[in-house]
XYZ file of C-alpha atoms in Angstrom:
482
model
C 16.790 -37.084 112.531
C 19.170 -37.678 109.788
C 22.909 -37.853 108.832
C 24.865 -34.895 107.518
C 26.814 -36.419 104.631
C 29.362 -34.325 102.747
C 27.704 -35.404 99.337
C 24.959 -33.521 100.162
C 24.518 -29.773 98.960
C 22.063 -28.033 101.269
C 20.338 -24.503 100.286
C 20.721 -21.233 103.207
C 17.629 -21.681 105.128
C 14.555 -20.692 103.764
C 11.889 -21.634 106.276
C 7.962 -20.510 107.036
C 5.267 -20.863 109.147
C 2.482 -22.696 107.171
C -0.052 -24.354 109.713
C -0.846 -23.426 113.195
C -3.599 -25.636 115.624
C -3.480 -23.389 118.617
C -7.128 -24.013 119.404
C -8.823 -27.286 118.155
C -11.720 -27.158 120.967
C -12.058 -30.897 121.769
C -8.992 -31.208 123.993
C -5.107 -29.852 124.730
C -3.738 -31.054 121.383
C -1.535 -28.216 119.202
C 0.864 -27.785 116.366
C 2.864 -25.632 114.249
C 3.890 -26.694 111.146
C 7.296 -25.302 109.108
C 7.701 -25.831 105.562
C 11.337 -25.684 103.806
C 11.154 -22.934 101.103
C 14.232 -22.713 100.341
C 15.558 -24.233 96.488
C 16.994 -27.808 97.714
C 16.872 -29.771 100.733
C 17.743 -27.387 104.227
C 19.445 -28.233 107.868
C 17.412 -26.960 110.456
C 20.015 -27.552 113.203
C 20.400 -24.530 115.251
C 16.930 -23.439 114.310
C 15.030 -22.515 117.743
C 11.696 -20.532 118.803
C 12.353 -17.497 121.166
C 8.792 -16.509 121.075
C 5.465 -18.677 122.165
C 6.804 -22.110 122.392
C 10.089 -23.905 123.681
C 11.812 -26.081 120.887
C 15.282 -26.421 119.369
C 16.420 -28.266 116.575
C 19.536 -29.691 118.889
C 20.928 -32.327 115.863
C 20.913 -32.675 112.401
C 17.504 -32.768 110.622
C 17.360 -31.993 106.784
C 13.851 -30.861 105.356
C 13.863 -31.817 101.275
C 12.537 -29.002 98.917
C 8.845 -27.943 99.656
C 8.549 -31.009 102.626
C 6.857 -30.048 105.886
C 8.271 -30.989 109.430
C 5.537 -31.037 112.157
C 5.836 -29.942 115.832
C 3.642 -30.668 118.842
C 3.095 -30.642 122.484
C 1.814 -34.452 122.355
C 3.502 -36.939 120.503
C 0.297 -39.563 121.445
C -2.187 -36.982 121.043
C -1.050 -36.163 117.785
C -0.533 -39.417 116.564
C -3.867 -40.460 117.606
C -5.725 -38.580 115.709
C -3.417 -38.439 112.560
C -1.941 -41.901 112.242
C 0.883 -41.981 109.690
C 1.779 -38.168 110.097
C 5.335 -37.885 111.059
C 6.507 -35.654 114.027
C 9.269 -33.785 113.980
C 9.358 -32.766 117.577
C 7.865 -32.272 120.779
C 7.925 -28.388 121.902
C 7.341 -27.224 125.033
C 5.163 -24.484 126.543
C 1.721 -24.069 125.501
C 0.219 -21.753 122.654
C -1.915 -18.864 123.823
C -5.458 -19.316 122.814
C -5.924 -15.329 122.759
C -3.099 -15.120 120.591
C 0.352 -14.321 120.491
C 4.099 -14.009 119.174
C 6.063 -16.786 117.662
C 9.235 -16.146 116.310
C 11.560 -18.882 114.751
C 15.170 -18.217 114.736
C 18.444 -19.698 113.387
C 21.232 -20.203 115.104
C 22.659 -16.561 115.390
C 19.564 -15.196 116.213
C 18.059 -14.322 112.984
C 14.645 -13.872 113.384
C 13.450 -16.350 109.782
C 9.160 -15.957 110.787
C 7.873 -14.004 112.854
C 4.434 -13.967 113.649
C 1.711 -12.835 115.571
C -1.977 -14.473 115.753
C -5.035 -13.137 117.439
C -8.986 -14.798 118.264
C -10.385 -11.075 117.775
C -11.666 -8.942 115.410
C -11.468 -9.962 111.434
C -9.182 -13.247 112.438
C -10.897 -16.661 111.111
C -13.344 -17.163 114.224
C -13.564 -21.095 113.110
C -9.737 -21.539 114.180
C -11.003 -20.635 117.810
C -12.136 -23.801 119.095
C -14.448 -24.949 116.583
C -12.042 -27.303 115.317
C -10.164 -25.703 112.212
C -6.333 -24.391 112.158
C -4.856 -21.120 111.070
C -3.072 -21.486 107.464
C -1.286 -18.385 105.906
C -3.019 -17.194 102.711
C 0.121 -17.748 101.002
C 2.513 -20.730 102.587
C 5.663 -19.691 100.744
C 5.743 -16.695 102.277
C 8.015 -16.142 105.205
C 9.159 -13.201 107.539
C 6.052 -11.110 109.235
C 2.754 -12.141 109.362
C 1.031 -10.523 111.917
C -2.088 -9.109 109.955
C -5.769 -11.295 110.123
C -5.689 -10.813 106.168
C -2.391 -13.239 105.977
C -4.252 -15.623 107.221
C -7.182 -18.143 107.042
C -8.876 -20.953 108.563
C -8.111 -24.626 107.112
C -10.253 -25.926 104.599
C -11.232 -29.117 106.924
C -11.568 -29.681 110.116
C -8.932 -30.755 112.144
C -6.512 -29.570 109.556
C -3.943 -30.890 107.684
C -0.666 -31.257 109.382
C 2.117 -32.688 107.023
C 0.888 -31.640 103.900
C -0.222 -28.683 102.141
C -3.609 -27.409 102.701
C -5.536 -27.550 99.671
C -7.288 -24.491 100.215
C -10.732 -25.418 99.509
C -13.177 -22.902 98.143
C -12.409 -19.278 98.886
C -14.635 -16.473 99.579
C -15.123 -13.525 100.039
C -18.354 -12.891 101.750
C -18.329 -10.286 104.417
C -20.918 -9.177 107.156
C -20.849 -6.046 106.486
C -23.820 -3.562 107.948
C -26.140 -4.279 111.029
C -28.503 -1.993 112.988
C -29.005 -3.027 117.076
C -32.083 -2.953 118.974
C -33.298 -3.568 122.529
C -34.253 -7.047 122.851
C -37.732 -6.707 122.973
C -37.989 -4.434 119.632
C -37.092 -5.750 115.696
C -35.175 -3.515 114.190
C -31.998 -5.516 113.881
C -31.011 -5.982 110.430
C -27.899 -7.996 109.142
C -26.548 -7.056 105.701
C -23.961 -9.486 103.877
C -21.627 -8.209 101.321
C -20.168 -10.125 98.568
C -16.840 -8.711 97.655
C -15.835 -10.387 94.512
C -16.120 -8.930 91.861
C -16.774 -11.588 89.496
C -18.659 -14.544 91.141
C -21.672 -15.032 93.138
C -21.950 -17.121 95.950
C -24.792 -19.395 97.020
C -25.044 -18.867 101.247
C -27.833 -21.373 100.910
C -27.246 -23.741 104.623
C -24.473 -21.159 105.797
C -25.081 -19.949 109.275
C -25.237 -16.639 111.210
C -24.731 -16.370 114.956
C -24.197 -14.013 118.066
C -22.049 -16.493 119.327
C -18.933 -17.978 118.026
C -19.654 -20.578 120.217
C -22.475 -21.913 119.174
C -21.996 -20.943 115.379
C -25.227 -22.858 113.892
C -27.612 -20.290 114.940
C -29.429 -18.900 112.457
C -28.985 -21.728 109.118
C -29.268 -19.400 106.092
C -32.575 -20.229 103.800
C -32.413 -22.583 100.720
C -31.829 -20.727 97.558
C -29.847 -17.562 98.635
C -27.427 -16.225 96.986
C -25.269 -13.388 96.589
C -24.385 -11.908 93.049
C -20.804 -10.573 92.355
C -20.621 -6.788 94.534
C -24.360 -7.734 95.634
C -26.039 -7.905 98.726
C -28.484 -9.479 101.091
C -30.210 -8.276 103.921
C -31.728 -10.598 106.603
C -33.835 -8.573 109.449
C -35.189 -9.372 112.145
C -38.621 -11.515 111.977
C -36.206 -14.248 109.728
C -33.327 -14.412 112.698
C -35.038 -12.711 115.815
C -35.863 -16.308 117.265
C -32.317 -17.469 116.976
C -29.868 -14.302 117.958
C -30.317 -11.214 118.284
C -27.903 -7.879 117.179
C -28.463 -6.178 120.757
C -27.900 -2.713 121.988
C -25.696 -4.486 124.746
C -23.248 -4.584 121.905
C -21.943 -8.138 121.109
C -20.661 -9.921 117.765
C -22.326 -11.279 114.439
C -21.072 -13.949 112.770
C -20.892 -15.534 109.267
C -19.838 -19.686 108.663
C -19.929 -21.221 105.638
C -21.591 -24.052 106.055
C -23.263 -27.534 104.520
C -25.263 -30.654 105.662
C -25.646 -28.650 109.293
C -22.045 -28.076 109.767
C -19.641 -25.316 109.785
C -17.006 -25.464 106.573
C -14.103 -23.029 108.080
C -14.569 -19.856 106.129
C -15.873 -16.903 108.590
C -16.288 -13.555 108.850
C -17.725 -11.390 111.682
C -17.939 -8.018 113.169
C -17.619 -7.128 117.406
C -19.692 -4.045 117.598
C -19.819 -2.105 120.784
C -23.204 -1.098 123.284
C -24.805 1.468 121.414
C -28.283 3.183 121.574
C -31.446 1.766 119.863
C -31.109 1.993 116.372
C -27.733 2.588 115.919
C -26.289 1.504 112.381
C -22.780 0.030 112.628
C -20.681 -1.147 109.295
C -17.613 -2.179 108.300
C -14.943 0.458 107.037
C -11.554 0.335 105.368
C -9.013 3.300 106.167
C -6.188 4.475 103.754
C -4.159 1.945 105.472
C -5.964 -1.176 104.615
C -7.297 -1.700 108.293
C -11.007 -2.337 108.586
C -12.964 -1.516 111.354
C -16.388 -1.618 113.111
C -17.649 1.643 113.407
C -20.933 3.980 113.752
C -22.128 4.546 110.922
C -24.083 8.049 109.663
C -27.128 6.163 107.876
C -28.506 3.160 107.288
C -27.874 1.814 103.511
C -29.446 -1.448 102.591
C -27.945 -2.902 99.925
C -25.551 -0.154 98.700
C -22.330 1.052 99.666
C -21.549 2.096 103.325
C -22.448 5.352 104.543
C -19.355 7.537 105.980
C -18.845 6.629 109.889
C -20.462 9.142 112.103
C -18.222 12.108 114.402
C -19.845 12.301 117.959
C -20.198 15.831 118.903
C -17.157 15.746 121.311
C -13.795 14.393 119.611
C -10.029 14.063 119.920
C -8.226 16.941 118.153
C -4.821 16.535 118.985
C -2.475 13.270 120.640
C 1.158 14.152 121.636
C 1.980 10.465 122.180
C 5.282 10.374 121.679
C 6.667 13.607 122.969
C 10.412 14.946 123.455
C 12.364 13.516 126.704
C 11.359 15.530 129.435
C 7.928 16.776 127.849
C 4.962 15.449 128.858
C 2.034 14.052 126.271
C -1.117 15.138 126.419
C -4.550 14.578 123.941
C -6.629 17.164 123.477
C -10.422 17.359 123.041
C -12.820 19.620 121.266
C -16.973 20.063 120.962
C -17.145 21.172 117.699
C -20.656 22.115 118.181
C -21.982 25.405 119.292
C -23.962 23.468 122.603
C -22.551 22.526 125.343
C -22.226 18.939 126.465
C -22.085 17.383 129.793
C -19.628 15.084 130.365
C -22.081 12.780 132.375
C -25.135 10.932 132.391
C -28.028 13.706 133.128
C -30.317 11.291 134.417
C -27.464 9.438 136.548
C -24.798 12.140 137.336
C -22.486 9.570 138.869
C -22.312 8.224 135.504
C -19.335 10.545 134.001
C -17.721 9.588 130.662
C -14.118 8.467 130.394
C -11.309 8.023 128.598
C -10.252 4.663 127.302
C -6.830 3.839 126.563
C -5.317 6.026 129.328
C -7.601 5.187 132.568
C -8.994 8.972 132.928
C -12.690 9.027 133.939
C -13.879 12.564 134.249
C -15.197 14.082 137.848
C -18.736 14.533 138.200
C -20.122 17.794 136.969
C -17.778 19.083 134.420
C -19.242 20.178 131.021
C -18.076 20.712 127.791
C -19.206 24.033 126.835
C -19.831 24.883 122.433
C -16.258 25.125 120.679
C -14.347 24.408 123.873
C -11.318 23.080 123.755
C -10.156 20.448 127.063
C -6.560 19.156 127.272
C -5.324 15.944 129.472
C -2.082 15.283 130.487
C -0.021 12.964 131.754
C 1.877 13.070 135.432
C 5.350 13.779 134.046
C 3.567 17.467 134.404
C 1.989 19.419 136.853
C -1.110 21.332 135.547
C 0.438 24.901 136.601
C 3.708 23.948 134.487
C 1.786 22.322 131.772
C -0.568 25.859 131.402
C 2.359 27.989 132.105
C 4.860 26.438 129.139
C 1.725 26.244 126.574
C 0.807 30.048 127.468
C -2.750 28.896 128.374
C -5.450 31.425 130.778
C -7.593 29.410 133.614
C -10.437 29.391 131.141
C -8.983 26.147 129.055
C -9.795 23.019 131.777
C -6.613 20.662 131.880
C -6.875 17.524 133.950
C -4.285 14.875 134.931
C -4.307 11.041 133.625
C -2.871 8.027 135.364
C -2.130 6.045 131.954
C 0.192 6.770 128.934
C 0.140 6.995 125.476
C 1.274 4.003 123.156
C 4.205 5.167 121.145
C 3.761 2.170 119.143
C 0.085 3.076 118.283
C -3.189 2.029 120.115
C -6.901 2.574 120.351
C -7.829 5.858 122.362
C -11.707 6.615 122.777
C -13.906 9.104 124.445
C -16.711 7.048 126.037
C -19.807 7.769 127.896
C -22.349 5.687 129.616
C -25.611 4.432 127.531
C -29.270 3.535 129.023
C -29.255 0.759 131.502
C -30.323 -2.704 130.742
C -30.605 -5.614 132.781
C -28.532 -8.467 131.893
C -29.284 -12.199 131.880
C -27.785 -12.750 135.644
C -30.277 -9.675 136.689
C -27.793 -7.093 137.071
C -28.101 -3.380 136.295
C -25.604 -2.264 133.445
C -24.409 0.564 132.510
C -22.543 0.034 129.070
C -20.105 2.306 127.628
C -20.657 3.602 124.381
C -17.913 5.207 121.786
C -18.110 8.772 121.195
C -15.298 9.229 119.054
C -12.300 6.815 118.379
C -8.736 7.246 117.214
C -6.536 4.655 116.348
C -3.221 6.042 115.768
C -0.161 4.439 114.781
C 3.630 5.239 114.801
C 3.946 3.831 110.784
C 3.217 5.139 107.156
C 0.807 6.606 106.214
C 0.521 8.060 109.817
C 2.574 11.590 109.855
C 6.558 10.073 111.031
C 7.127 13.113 112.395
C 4.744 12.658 115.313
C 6.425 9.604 117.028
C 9.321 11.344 119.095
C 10.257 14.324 117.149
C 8.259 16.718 119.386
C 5.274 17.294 116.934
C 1.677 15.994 117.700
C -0.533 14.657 115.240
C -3.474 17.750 114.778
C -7.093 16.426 113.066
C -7.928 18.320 110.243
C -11.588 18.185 109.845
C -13.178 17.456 113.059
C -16.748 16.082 111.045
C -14.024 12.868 109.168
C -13.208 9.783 111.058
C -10.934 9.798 113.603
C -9.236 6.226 112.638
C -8.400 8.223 108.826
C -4.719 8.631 108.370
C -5.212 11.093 105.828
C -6.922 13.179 108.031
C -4.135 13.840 110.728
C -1.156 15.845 110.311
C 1.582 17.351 112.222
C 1.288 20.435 114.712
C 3.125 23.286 113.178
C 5.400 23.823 115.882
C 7.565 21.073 118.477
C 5.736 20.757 121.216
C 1.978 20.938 119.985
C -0.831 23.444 120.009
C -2.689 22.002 123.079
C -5.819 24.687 123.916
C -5.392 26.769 121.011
């Protein structure tokens, strides 16, 4: 804490987010580190977090040009393990190690960063407990950083609290196709992409693993490397020993690595339960969002296939429907069979919905071209039928859950082949028949979230989680059964 002198000519506050140990896997030490941005030195008086910890800059405390200020939630933790490093304060509260919001305002309010961390899908894996913190890609950036691809993990362990992170070596090496088997067969297959389009990247001592956990695995062979926009494939009699890319579903992961240890870059894909065989890849949407999904064909060492449309799929979501109107999704086999909507060899095993808590009843079918509506309880099923103009013939059923206006994952599911699991017990796992993953923002259709249109798939063979291929109904209210 410091003096306010007149003489001194401060700069409006300018502040960001630039180191964050939420996680570091030994004990309950964390930190958040703020860097001043601004032109000349700042007053953070006033400044306070109203999201994920407790803190408030109660006196004067000026921050030079470029200077960091570090906070924690243990003064002699901190200082034990990084004698020297000034602390700025002591918050309160603890930081979520599945992720959360943290928001640091000034004193009217003004929200200066916002962000929002995760441990799941394509955030760095090695700021989970494995001893590295979460740096933004760029530290003079401020405002909203909620995306995994503003981030990274710190290029040491431990991090580097009070200073800036030098950034190490930066890669882009991505797992990027894998094919699951049953435990007992080989077919797994791991396929590594390297991204850039200019350098190649020697993985020799790197590690692969099923378990982010235990991340040293699999220790990549001496004398592999990856050319600029190459590949390379590892299958399974060089990994089977050491992990396994199961039918149970699961995660691989990639850790750069040296002398036996992990070096903080990662990169992984979660993958769900899936039947033998099954190729899964990673795929970019218009959006920039990258997913996990099915993929039509295997491709070793070239370009992803196109993800694969199950036979049943979501043709139309009214998620954000006029006041008064209920919301409904609507589903379609766009084949010319029909499908059961339960396990034939175990009829108590009927698919679901995920993402609004509908499980089908036992014995209802699917039949070729049909077209199935849900609904939610704002509606009965005779007033729902009656306002849409739609015979008995069309089956409508009722759902307990509701729609994210916001935007969420919605999937039809149904039950794979039953494995036993390492405890002994009989599973059933769920396996994705189609997903959508909508969202209320550009490039999704605007006119969908609360101005009485649904968004309507245009080709029911492209990939559900494609803005491009959504649009809005042609009339308010939708086109459910029709």
């Amino acid at each position: 804490m410091c003096s306010n002198p007149a003489s001194i000519e401060y700069a409006p506050v300018k502040i960001a987010i630039t180191e964050i140990m939420y996680n570091n896997g030994t004990d309950s030490l964390e930190f958040i580190e703020i860097k001043n941005i601004s032109t000349s030195i700042s007053n953070l008086k006033g400044l306070n977090f109203s999201r994920g910890i407790t803190f408030a800059f109660t006196e004067d405390f000026d921050l030079g040009k470029d200077q960091y200020c570090v906070l924690t939630n243990s003064k002699e933790l901190f200082q034990s393990r990084y004698p020297g490093i000034a602390v700025g304060g002591v918050f309160s509260g603890r930081l979520s190690d599945s992720g959360e919001r943290v928001t640091l305002c000034d004193s009217t309010g003004f929200e200066l960063c916002d962000i929002e961390y995760n441990d799941k899908g394509f955030w760095p894996t090695a700021a989970d407990g494995l001893g590295f913190s979460l740096v933004p890609v760029d530290e003079n950036r401020s405002g909203n950083l909620k995306s995994a691809s503003d981030w990274r993990a710190s290029s040491a362990m431990h991090g580097s609290p009070g200073k800036r992170d030098s950034g190490g070596k930066r890669y882009a090496v991505l797992v990027n196709e894998l094919v699951v088997s049953n435990l007992g067969d080989t077919l797994d297959m791991i396929e590594l992409f390297n991204a850039d389009s200019s350098k190649s990247v020697d993985i020799s001592g790197w590690f692969l693993t099923d378990d982010r956990r235990n991340p040293c695995k699999f220790e990549i062979p001496a004398n592999t490397t990856i050319k600029a926009k190459g590949y390379v494939v590892f299958k399974a009699a060089s990994f089977k020993k050491s992990m396994a890319v199961s039918t149970a579903g699961g995660h691989v992961y990639l850790f750069s690595g040296e002398n036996g240890a992990i070096t903080g870059y990662s990169h992984g894909l979660e993958f769900d339960p899936a039947e033998q065989g099954t190729v899964f890849g990673l795929v970019k949407n218009s959006d920039g969002k990258y997913f996990c999904s099915i993929l039509k064909s295997v491709t070793q060492k070239a370009a992803n296939a196109v993800p694969l449309s199950g036979k049943v799929v979501i043709s139309e979501l009214m998620y954000h429907p006029l006041d008064g109107e209920a919301e409904f999704l609507e589903i379609i086999n766009r084949t010319s069979s029909e499908v059961h909507l339960y396990d034939t060899q175990s009829p108590d095993n009927t698919w679901r919905i995920n993402g609004v808590s509908f499980v089908f009843p036992k014995g209802i079918s699917i039949g070729g071209n049909e077209i199935m509506v849900l609904i939610d309880s704002t509606e009965t099923v005779e007033s729902f039928r009656e306002k849409h103009d739609l015979d008995s013939s069309v089956q409508i059923f009722t759902y307990a859950g509701k729609l994210s206006n916001s935007g969420e994952r919605i999937s039809i599911q149904k039950t794979g082949a039953a494995y036993v699991d390492e405890e002994g017990v009989i599973v059933f796992p769920w396996q994705d028949v189609d997903v959508v993953d909508y969202n209320d923002k550009y490039p999704w259709p605007e006119k969908a979230d609360g101005d009485g249109y649904s968004l309507v798939r245009k080709d029911l063979t492209v990939w559900g989680c494609e803005p491009s291929n959504w649009d809005i109904s042609d009339q308010k209210g939708g086109t459910p059964g029709k």
